[in-house]
Short mmCIF file of C-alpha atoms and ligand atoms in Angstrom, two decimals:
data_model
loop_
_atom_site.label_atom_id
_atom_site.label_comp_id
_atom_site.label_asym_id
_atom_site.label_seq_id
_atom_site.Cartn_x
_atom_site.Cartn_y
_atom_site.Cartn_z
CA MET A 220 0.88 -37.93 -9.76
CA GLN A 221 -1.09 -34.97 -9.31
CA ASN A 222 0.28 -30.95 -10.46
CA LYS A 223 2.88 -29.29 -8.86
CA THR A 224 3.29 -25.32 -8.05
CA ILE A 225 6.84 -24.17 -7.64
CA LYS A 226 6.29 -23.16 -4.42
CA GLN A 227 5.88 -26.92 -3.30
CA THR A 228 8.60 -27.98 -5.53
CA VAL A 229 11.00 -27.50 -2.05
CA ASN A 230 9.70 -29.67 -0.31
CA HIS A 231 9.96 -32.37 -3.06
CA VAL A 232 13.84 -32.84 -3.86
CA GLY A 233 14.90 -35.87 -4.87
CA GLU A 234 10.78 -36.18 -6.86
CA THR A 235 9.49 -36.19 -10.25
CA VAL A 236 7.26 -33.21 -10.80
CA THR A 237 4.63 -31.57 -12.52
CA ILE A 238 3.86 -28.22 -12.49
CA GLY A 239 2.05 -25.90 -15.25
CA ALA A 240 4.15 -22.99 -15.70
CA TRP A 241 5.20 -20.53 -18.20
CA LEU A 242 8.07 -19.33 -19.99
CA THR A 243 9.68 -15.72 -18.70
CA ASN A 244 12.66 -16.08 -20.29
CA LYS A 245 15.55 -19.22 -21.72
CA ARG A 246 19.48 -19.55 -22.81
CA SER A 247 20.56 -21.98 -24.03
CA SER A 248 24.53 -23.24 -25.65
CA GLY A 249 24.39 -26.74 -27.88
CA LYS A 250 24.92 -28.72 -25.01
CA ILE A 251 22.47 -27.33 -21.68
CA ALA A 252 19.22 -24.97 -21.64
CA PHE A 253 17.84 -23.00 -18.71
CA LEU A 254 14.34 -22.29 -18.73
CA GLN A 255 12.54 -19.43 -17.05
CA LEU A 256 9.69 -20.88 -14.73
CA ARG A 257 6.53 -18.37 -13.39
CA ASP A 258 3.55 -20.05 -12.33
CA GLY A 259 2.46 -17.65 -10.50
CA THR A 260 3.48 -18.81 -6.59
CA GLY A 261 6.86 -18.30 -7.25
CA PHE A 262 10.61 -18.61 -10.04
CA ILE A 263 12.16 -21.62 -10.71
CA GLN A 264 14.75 -22.71 -12.74
CA GLY A 265 14.39 -25.50 -15.43
CA ILE A 266 17.67 -27.52 -17.49
CA VAL A 267 17.80 -29.57 -19.63
CA VAL A 268 20.85 -30.91 -21.38
CA LYS A 269 20.56 -32.27 -24.83
CA ALA A 270 22.83 -35.24 -24.23
CA ALA A 271 19.99 -36.67 -22.21
CA ASP A 272 16.84 -36.35 -24.68
CA GLU A 273 17.46 -34.64 -27.97
CA ASP A 274 13.43 -34.65 -28.68
CA ILE A 275 13.36 -32.51 -25.44
CA PHE A 276 15.94 -30.14 -26.50
CA THR A 277 14.77 -29.73 -29.42
CA LYS A 278 11.77 -28.99 -27.99
CA ALA A 279 12.91 -26.84 -24.81
CA LYS A 280 15.76 -24.17 -27.41
CA ALA A 281 12.36 -23.76 -29.34
CA LEU A 282 10.22 -22.24 -27.08
CA THR A 283 8.88 -18.91 -26.44
CA GLN A 284 8.71 -16.04 -23.95
CA GLU A 285 5.29 -16.30 -21.99
CA THR A 286 4.21 -19.64 -23.58
CA SER A 287 1.88 -22.24 -21.38
CA MET A 288 2.99 -25.33 -21.21
CA TYR A 289 3.00 -28.61 -18.62
CA VAL A 290 7.12 -29.32 -17.48
CA THR A 291 7.92 -32.09 -16.19
CA GLY A 292 11.27 -33.13 -13.93
CA LEU A 293 13.24 -34.27 -10.74
CA VAL A 294 13.53 -31.31 -8.07
CA LYS A 295 17.36 -31.12 -6.99
CA ALA A 296 18.52 -29.03 -4.83
CA ASP A 297 19.79 -25.37 -5.97
CA GLU A 298 21.67 -23.06 -3.27
CA ARG A 299 22.37 -20.51 -5.78
CA SER A 300 18.80 -20.02 -6.46
CA PRO A 301 16.09 -17.92 -3.90
CA LEU A 302 14.23 -20.90 -3.84
CA GLY A 303 16.86 -23.36 -3.02
CA VAL A 304 16.01 -25.21 -5.84
CA GLU A 305 15.74 -26.00 -9.87
CA LEU A 306 14.35 -28.74 -12.11
CA GLU A 307 16.02 -31.64 -14.27
CA VAL A 308 13.33 -31.14 -16.73
CA THR A 309 12.72 -34.45 -18.40
CA ASP A 310 9.36 -33.28 -20.03
CA ILE A 311 7.74 -30.53 -21.79
CA GLU A 312 4.28 -30.34 -23.23
CA ILE A 313 3.27 -26.86 -24.64
CA ILE A 314 -0.50 -26.04 -23.42
CA HIS A 315 -0.76 -22.41 -25.89
CA GLU A 316 2.38 -20.48 -27.85
CA ALA A 317 2.87 -17.26 -27.22
CA VAL A 318 4.01 -14.62 -30.34
CA ASP A 319 5.81 -12.12 -30.08
CA TYR A 320 4.73 -11.04 -26.18
CA PRO A 321 5.11 -7.28 -26.03
CA ILE A 322 7.43 -7.05 -22.56
CA THR A 323 11.23 -8.35 -23.37
CA PRO A 324 13.33 -8.66 -20.95
CA LYS A 325 15.19 -5.71 -22.70
CA GLU A 326 14.71 -2.39 -20.58
CA HIS A 327 11.58 -0.48 -22.00
CA GLY A 328 10.03 3.12 -20.51
CA THR A 329 7.62 3.38 -18.26
CA GLU A 330 4.63 3.72 -20.06
CA PHE A 331 5.20 1.50 -22.61
CA LEU A 332 4.91 -1.06 -19.26
CA MET A 333 2.08 0.99 -17.84
CA ASP A 334 0.00 0.43 -21.34
CA HIS A 335 0.53 -3.22 -20.52
CA ARG A 336 -0.03 -3.07 -17.24
CA HIS A 337 -2.11 -6.13 -17.09
CA LEU A 338 0.76 -8.19 -18.73
CA TRP A 339 3.82 -6.28 -16.54
CA LEU A 340 2.14 -7.72 -13.61
CA ARG A 341 3.71 -11.34 -14.59
CA SER A 342 7.68 -9.84 -14.30
CA SER A 343 9.23 -11.01 -10.93
CA LYS A 344 9.91 -7.69 -9.58
CA GLN A 345 6.17 -6.98 -9.99
CA HIS A 346 4.58 -10.02 -8.79
CA ALA A 347 6.48 -9.31 -5.78
CA GLN A 348 5.34 -5.93 -4.97
CA MET A 349 1.54 -8.00 -5.08
CA VAL A 350 2.94 -10.69 -2.89
CA ILE A 351 4.47 -8.01 -0.35
CA ARG A 352 0.95 -5.97 -1.28
CA ASP A 353 -0.96 -8.81 -0.24
CA GLN A 354 0.83 -9.72 2.84
CA ILE A 355 -0.17 -6.46 4.41
CA ILE A 356 -3.55 -7.04 3.59
CA ARG A 357 -3.45 -10.27 5.56
CA ALA A 358 -1.36 -8.95 8.71
CA THR A 359 -3.89 -5.53 8.72
CA TYR A 360 -6.67 -7.89 9.34
CA GLU A 361 -4.13 -10.12 11.44
CA PHE A 362 -3.27 -7.03 13.98
CA PHE A 363 -6.59 -5.79 13.80
CA HIS A 364 -7.93 -9.23 14.89
CA LYS A 365 -5.69 -9.28 17.72
CA GLU A 366 -6.41 -6.18 19.32
CA GLY A 367 -10.43 -6.53 19.64
CA PHE A 368 -11.47 -3.72 16.82
CA VAL A 369 -14.25 -5.11 14.49
CA GLN A 370 -14.18 -5.04 11.02
CA VAL A 371 -17.00 -1.91 9.35
CA ASP A 372 -16.83 -1.26 5.68
CA ALA A 373 -18.35 1.82 4.72
CA PRO A 374 -20.65 3.10 1.50
CA ILE A 375 -18.17 4.43 -1.50
CA LEU A 376 -20.86 6.42 -3.07
CA THR A 377 -21.74 9.36 -0.53
CA SER A 378 -23.64 12.75 -0.15
CA THR A 379 -20.57 14.27 1.83
CA SER A 380 -17.09 14.89 1.81
CA ALA A 381 -14.93 14.03 5.00
CA GLU A 382 -11.60 15.88 3.43
CA GLY A 383 -12.21 18.73 1.63
CA THR A 384 -14.02 19.53 -1.05
CA THR A 385 -11.57 20.27 -3.45
CA GLU A 386 -10.22 16.96 -4.38
CA LEU A 387 -13.99 14.95 -4.54
CA PHE A 388 -15.38 13.25 -7.80
CA HIS A 389 -18.22 13.85 -8.72
CA THR A 390 -21.33 11.80 -10.34
CA LYS A 391 -24.80 11.20 -10.07
CA TYR A 392 -27.62 9.54 -8.02
CA PHE A 393 -30.31 9.30 -10.02
CA ASP A 394 -31.66 13.02 -9.15
CA GLU A 395 -29.40 13.76 -6.14
CA ASP A 396 -25.34 14.99 -6.14
CA ALA A 397 -23.24 12.11 -4.90
CA TYR A 398 -19.88 11.57 -4.49
CA LEU A 399 -16.62 8.82 -4.41
CA SER A 400 -15.73 8.64 -0.28
CA GLN A 401 -12.18 9.89 -0.21
CA SER A 402 -12.30 8.45 3.30
CA GLY A 403 -14.35 5.73 5.70
CA GLN A 404 -14.08 8.40 8.54
CA LEU A 405 -17.01 9.16 8.65
CA TYR A 406 -19.30 6.39 9.22
CA MET A 407 -16.66 4.56 11.60
CA GLU A 408 -16.70 7.11 13.98
CA ALA A 409 -20.26 6.33 13.89
CA ALA A 410 -19.24 2.64 13.35
CA ALA A 411 -17.33 3.41 16.63
CA MET A 412 -20.47 4.00 18.62
CA ALA A 413 -21.97 0.92 18.37
CA LEU A 414 -19.18 -1.79 17.96
CA GLY A 415 -16.42 0.11 20.65
CA ARG A 416 -13.30 -0.72 18.21
CA VAL A 417 -13.44 -0.71 13.92
CA TYR A 418 -11.54 0.09 11.51
CA SER A 419 -12.26 -0.45 7.38
CA PHE A 420 -10.77 -0.94 4.55
CA GLY A 421 -11.36 -0.08 1.60
CA PRO A 422 -10.94 2.04 -1.71
CA THR A 423 -11.26 5.45 -1.89
CA PHE A 424 -11.14 8.58 -4.01
CA ARG A 425 -8.78 12.08 -4.21
CA ALA A 426 -9.57 14.74 -7.33
CA GLU A 427 -6.77 15.42 -6.88
CA LYS A 428 -4.14 16.98 -10.04
CA SER A 429 -0.49 15.45 -8.25
CA LYS A 430 1.55 13.97 -10.40
CA THR A 431 4.27 12.67 -7.55
CA ARG A 432 5.28 9.34 -7.48
CA ARG A 433 3.43 9.66 -3.71
CA HIS A 434 -0.06 10.01 -5.31
CA LEU A 435 -2.51 8.00 -6.65
CA ILE A 436 -6.44 8.89 -7.44
CA GLU A 437 -8.19 5.34 -6.77
CA PHE A 438 -5.88 3.93 -3.73
CA TRP A 439 -7.31 2.16 0.00
CA MET A 440 -6.95 2.71 2.52
CA ILE A 441 -7.00 1.31 6.39
CA GLU A 442 -9.34 3.15 8.72
CA PRO A 443 -9.34 1.81 12.49
CA GLU A 444 -11.52 4.49 14.80
CA MET A 445 -11.48 3.56 18.55
CA ALA A 446 -14.59 5.27 21.00
CA PHE A 447 -12.73 6.22 24.67
CA CYS A 448 -9.89 6.44 23.14
CA THR A 449 -6.85 10.21 23.80
CA HIS A 450 -5.18 11.02 20.47
CA GLU A 451 -1.86 9.39 22.72
CA GLU A 452 -3.52 6.11 22.79
CA SER A 453 -3.87 6.06 18.90
CA LEU A 454 -0.10 7.02 18.47
CA ALA A 455 0.38 4.32 20.57
CA ILE A 456 -1.46 1.78 18.28
CA GLN A 457 -0.01 3.14 15.03
CA GLU A 458 2.60 2.45 16.21
CA ALA A 459 2.02 -1.07 17.14
CA TYR A 460 0.28 -1.92 13.79
CA VAL A 461 3.27 -0.38 11.29
CA GLN A 462 5.77 -2.69 13.44
CA HIS A 463 3.30 -5.47 12.95
CA LEU A 464 2.80 -4.74 9.49
CA VAL A 465 7.08 -4.72 8.53
CA SER A 466 8.39 -7.60 10.35
CA SER A 467 5.46 -9.57 9.34
CA VAL A 468 7.04 -8.96 6.21
CA LEU A 469 10.38 -9.46 6.51
CA GLU A 470 8.93 -13.45 7.80
CA HIS A 471 7.35 -14.40 5.01
CA CYS A 472 8.73 -12.49 2.27
CA SER A 473 12.00 -13.27 2.40
CA VAL A 474 12.67 -14.32 -1.49
CA GLU A 475 10.24 -11.34 -2.21
CA LEU A 476 12.27 -8.45 -0.68
CA GLN A 477 15.48 -10.28 -2.60
CA THR A 478 14.03 -10.07 -5.61
CA LEU A 479 13.50 -6.20 -5.11
CA ASN A 480 16.86 -5.66 -3.82
CA ARG A 481 14.91 -4.42 -0.52
CA ASP A 482 17.83 -4.63 2.29
CA PRO A 483 16.09 -6.87 5.23
CA GLU A 484 18.41 -4.72 7.29
CA MET A 485 17.03 -1.31 6.82
CA LEU A 486 13.54 -2.68 8.13
CA LYS A 487 14.69 -4.41 11.83
CA LYS A 488 15.76 -1.35 12.53
CA ILE A 489 11.50 -0.48 12.25
CA LEU A 490 10.74 -0.92 15.57
CA ALA A 491 8.83 1.27 18.16
CA PRO A 492 8.27 3.89 19.57
CA PHE A 493 8.84 5.38 17.24
CA PRO A 494 10.33 9.64 18.10
CA ARG A 495 7.80 12.16 17.80
CA ILE A 496 8.32 15.79 17.16
CA THR A 497 5.21 18.47 16.90
CA TYR A 498 4.77 21.08 13.54
CA THR A 499 6.26 24.22 15.33
CA LYS A 500 9.62 22.01 16.80
CA ALA A 501 9.90 20.44 13.27
CA ILE A 502 8.85 23.82 11.00
CA GLU A 503 12.64 25.10 14.02
CA LEU A 504 13.98 21.65 13.09
CA LEU A 505 13.67 23.00 9.12
CA HIS A 506 14.93 25.99 9.83
CA GLU A 507 18.36 24.55 10.75
CA LYS A 508 18.75 22.82 7.98
CA GLY A 509 18.60 26.00 5.77
CA PHE A 510 14.96 26.03 4.97
CA ASP A 511 14.27 29.62 5.34
CA ASP A 512 11.49 30.73 3.82
CA ILE A 513 8.98 28.52 5.75
CA VAL A 514 7.19 30.14 8.27
CA TRP A 515 4.33 28.59 11.09
CA GLY A 516 1.32 27.34 9.30
CA ASP A 517 2.65 26.31 6.01
CA ASP A 518 2.15 23.00 4.82
CA PHE A 519 4.78 20.80 4.66
CA GLY A 520 6.20 20.14 0.82
CA ALA A 521 8.29 16.60 0.00
CA PRO A 522 11.76 18.71 0.76
CA HIS A 523 10.27 19.16 3.62
CA GLU A 524 8.60 16.17 4.53
CA THR A 525 11.61 14.44 3.82
CA ALA A 526 14.41 15.82 5.18
CA ILE A 527 12.65 15.70 9.21
CA ALA A 528 12.20 11.99 8.66
CA ASP A 529 16.42 11.68 7.20
CA HIS A 530 16.87 14.47 10.56
CA PHE A 531 15.07 10.41 12.24
CA ASP A 532 15.93 7.80 10.40
CA LEU A 533 13.00 5.66 11.61
CA PRO A 534 9.31 7.03 11.01
CA VAL A 535 8.67 9.99 13.07
CA PHE A 536 5.50 11.23 14.04
CA ILE A 537 4.71 15.20 12.95
CA THR A 538 2.26 16.19 15.67
CA HIS A 539 -0.75 18.82 16.35
CA TYR A 540 -0.39 20.55 13.24
CA PRO A 541 -1.83 24.81 12.89
CA THR A 542 -6.10 23.98 13.12
CA SER A 543 -6.68 25.74 9.71
CA LEU A 544 -3.99 23.31 8.08
CA LYS A 545 -5.87 19.97 8.35
CA ALA A 546 -9.94 18.92 8.39
CA PHE A 547 -12.58 20.41 10.12
CA TYR A 548 -13.55 17.69 12.33
CA MET A 549 -10.17 17.70 14.70
CA LYS A 550 -9.75 18.79 18.44
CA PRO A 551 -7.84 21.36 19.59
CA ASP A 552 -5.22 20.79 21.38
CA PRO A 553 -6.60 21.76 25.14
CA ASN A 554 -3.21 23.73 26.45
CA ASN A 555 -2.91 26.04 22.90
CA SER A 556 -6.62 25.91 20.80
CA ALA A 557 -4.19 27.27 17.78
CA VAL A 558 -3.35 23.55 16.72
CA VAL A 559 -5.51 20.64 16.77
CA GLU A 560 -4.26 16.75 18.41
CA CYS A 561 -3.18 15.43 15.42
CA ALA A 562 -0.67 13.91 14.00
CA ASP A 563 0.84 12.52 10.24
CA LEU A 564 3.30 9.32 10.26
CA ILE A 565 6.35 9.94 8.24
CA ALA A 566 8.25 7.14 6.42
CA PRO A 567 11.80 7.43 6.46
CA GLU A 568 13.74 7.18 3.48
CA GLY A 569 11.64 10.23 1.65
CA TYR A 570 8.44 7.48 1.05
CA GLY A 571 6.64 11.03 3.15
CA GLU A 572 2.50 10.44 5.35
CA ILE A 573 1.23 6.72 5.49
CA ILE A 574 -0.84 7.39 8.25
CA GLY A 575 -3.02 10.51 9.16
CA GLY A 576 -5.13 10.96 12.28
CA SER A 577 -6.49 13.03 14.61
CA ALA A 578 -8.90 13.16 17.90
CA ARG A 579 -11.77 13.96 17.06
CA ILE A 580 -13.86 16.99 17.99
CA ASP A 581 -16.80 14.79 20.42
CA ASP A 582 -18.28 18.84 21.82
CA LEU A 583 -21.80 19.57 19.74
CA ALA A 584 -21.07 22.93 20.24
CA LEU A 585 -17.50 22.73 19.01
CA MET A 586 -18.53 21.42 15.79
CA GLU A 587 -21.25 22.97 15.29
CA GLU A 588 -19.13 25.84 15.05
CA ARG A 589 -17.16 24.46 12.77
CA TYR A 590 -19.98 23.33 9.70
CA LYS A 591 -20.43 26.74 9.50
CA GLU A 592 -17.23 28.17 9.53
CA HIS A 593 -16.28 25.10 6.76
CA ASN A 594 -20.08 26.28 4.99
CA LEU A 595 -21.08 22.21 6.06
CA ASP A 596 -24.72 21.92 5.39
CA GLN A 597 -27.16 19.94 7.71
CA GLU A 598 -29.03 17.58 5.32
CA SER A 599 -25.69 16.02 4.71
CA TYR A 600 -23.97 16.07 7.73
CA GLY A 601 -26.52 16.10 10.59
CA TRP A 602 -26.30 12.39 10.88
CA TYR A 603 -22.76 13.61 11.79
CA LEU A 604 -23.86 15.74 14.91
CA ASP A 605 -26.01 13.42 15.30
CA LEU A 606 -22.75 11.10 17.10
CA ARG A 607 -22.47 14.75 19.52
CA LYS A 608 -25.63 14.13 20.63
CA TYR A 609 -26.40 11.48 22.00
CA GLY A 610 -23.12 9.43 24.61
CA SER A 611 -20.44 11.49 22.86
CA VAL A 612 -16.95 10.05 24.27
CA PRO A 613 -14.02 11.20 23.15
CA HIS A 614 -12.08 9.47 20.29
CA ALA A 615 -9.63 9.26 18.12
CA GLY A 616 -8.22 7.09 14.47
CA PHE A 617 -6.90 7.04 11.35
CA GLY A 618 -5.88 6.30 8.12
CA LEU A 619 -3.01 4.48 6.78
CA GLY A 620 -2.55 4.45 3.29
CA LEU A 621 -1.92 0.76 1.35
CA GLU A 622 -0.02 2.03 -1.18
CA ARG A 623 2.30 4.77 0.23
CA THR A 624 3.17 1.44 2.58
CA VAL A 625 4.06 -1.30 0.67
CA ALA A 626 6.10 1.16 -1.73
CA TRP A 627 7.92 2.30 2.17
CA ILE A 628 7.87 -1.87 2.57
CA ALA A 629 9.05 -3.24 -0.30
CA GLY A 630 11.32 0.08 -1.48
CA ILE A 631 9.48 0.71 -4.10
CA GLU A 632 10.13 4.87 -5.87
CA HIS A 633 6.62 5.06 -7.04
CA VAL A 634 3.48 4.17 -5.95
CA ARG A 635 2.11 3.62 -9.53
CA GLU A 636 3.82 0.13 -9.50
CA THR A 637 2.31 -1.26 -5.75
CA ILE A 638 -1.06 -0.97 -6.90
CA PRO A 639 -2.36 -3.93 -9.41
CA PHE A 640 -4.15 -0.90 -12.14
CA PRO A 641 -3.22 2.29 -10.91
CA ARG A 642 -5.12 5.26 -11.60
CA LEU A 643 -3.51 7.81 -12.44
CA LEU A 644 -4.11 11.68 -13.32
CA ASN A 645 -3.57 10.46 -16.94
CA ARG A 646 -4.30 7.10 -17.15
CA LEU A 647 -7.56 5.18 -17.25
CA THR A 648 -6.54 2.16 -18.97
CA PRO A 649 -5.95 -0.93 -18.47
O1 4AD B 279 -3.95 12.21 5.07
P1 4AD B 279 -5.62 11.77 4.77
O2 4AD B 279 -6.00 12.63 3.76
O3 4AD B 279 -6.80 11.14 6.15
C1 4AD B 279 -7.26 10.91 5.73
O4 4AD B 279 -8.44 10.75 4.91
C2 4AD B 279 -8.71 10.80 7.59
N1 4AD B 279 -10.02 10.85 7.65
C3 4AD B 279 -8.32 9.03 8.04
C4 4AD B 279 -8.30 9.04 9.16
O5 4AD B 279 -7.70 10.17 10.12
N2 4AD B 279 -9.43 7.21 8.71
O6 4AD B 279 -5.23 10.17 4.07
C5 4AD B 279 -4.85 9.03 5.06
C6 4AD B 279 -3.79 8.39 3.84
C7 4AD B 279 -2.11 9.53 4.58
O7 4AD B 279 -1.47 9.13 5.49
C8 4AD B 279 -1.83 8.62 3.01
O8 4AD B 279 -0.84 7.25 3.26
C9 4AD B 279 -2.77 8.18 1.66
O9 4AD B 279 -4.35 8.08 2.86
N3 4AD B 279 -2.88 9.14 0.81
C10 4AD B 279 -3.26 8.71 -0.76
N4 4AD B 279 -2.61 8.03 -0.64
C11 4AD B 279 -1.42 7.83 -2.04
N5 4AD B 279 -2.62 8.87 -2.82
C12 4AD B 279 -2.65 9.79 -2.37
N6 4AD B 279 -3.51 10.99 -2.84
C13 4AD B 279 -3.13 9.50 -1.47
N7 4AD B 279 -3.56 10.14 -0.52
C14 4AD B 279 -4.13 9.62 0.44
MG1 MG B 280 -2.91 13.34 5.23
#
């Protein structure tokens, strides 16, 4: 008999199967033991009845948490379990006995759990988040492939900064200075001129001394870039993409959403088109909501973003920010050069900005002007000017932060749980 996974058991009701599994928890009385088993593909309850086999019952009662084993049993339908089946255990073959597993079913503090992240990943809520993350990654490749984008990899070691110089990780590149990439965007602009519609998907680094529920030092970003594309067309792609992510999680991860107590009804409401509000109108809205101190030209903090998002109950695009607040490459609004053709997509429920994007300056003279204003040196950034010299075209793109998106869709308070091994201000281990 071939071993089965827990996920496969649903197709084997009425059959006897063997599963390689770990014990996550157990309960027992004098007559019956309930084993909570996991194998990476899912969780299942094993039932051992003393009257059926006293030796197996004694063995089951002595099992310790995270002991690994081969469990054999009869698969039975069970409506109460999320999976819809349970296992009537007939044999247990211990592989390795775990002694004093540090994470017990009782409550632990976050720092303790983060110190044991390499083990914490085994717990059901963490497992569910990793599965949802995987689904969002898969749905990303699916969506952009269907839309005719080519995936292109951006370098991680760079000589330039894309998003301002204050948050750069510095390193040596032999005798030169180098930085860990904050964004693949500048390279995606070059790639878009070669391949039309492209996207990168890779790790990015921000040496930001922020300790909020939305900030990681190392995070993964999806950065599409499109030649012959306006800001408006980019927004349409963004909302279609986000809707696709949500619907594919709803379709494939119902068990995981249930494990995380995430109400699918909240997610079913996420349908494009999403509302849009200009930065200037958003300032007015904030004044109406009692944020008296904020003035035109100020950046939004988390409470501002949350107030705006709550007003709409859907992801909302805040567009046309003041030029001074945004990166050097953003294209000025042709009707008002004080603002740029950009948008941040703010997720509902306080999850904050999940996308930042814009139209890019395609005019050489204007880009040269920006280089002067931002003191960008010709040696490192010269190649980026070439894109405006040789067949420049209107183009636009955006970056979606994977972890913030997983946090929002899965309903997780803090982004640190949505990445397998988070890098935080005070954490580089494990
Ligand atoms: O708004 P950002 O900084 O935009 C860029 O990097 C552009 N170059 C993207 C582009 O147009 N190609 O970052 C984009 C997104 C944010 O909306 C957010 O979701 C995420 O990346 N992000 C972070 N996620 C976790 N931790 C951090 N410290 C993040 N900083 C940005
Ligand atoms: Mg941003």
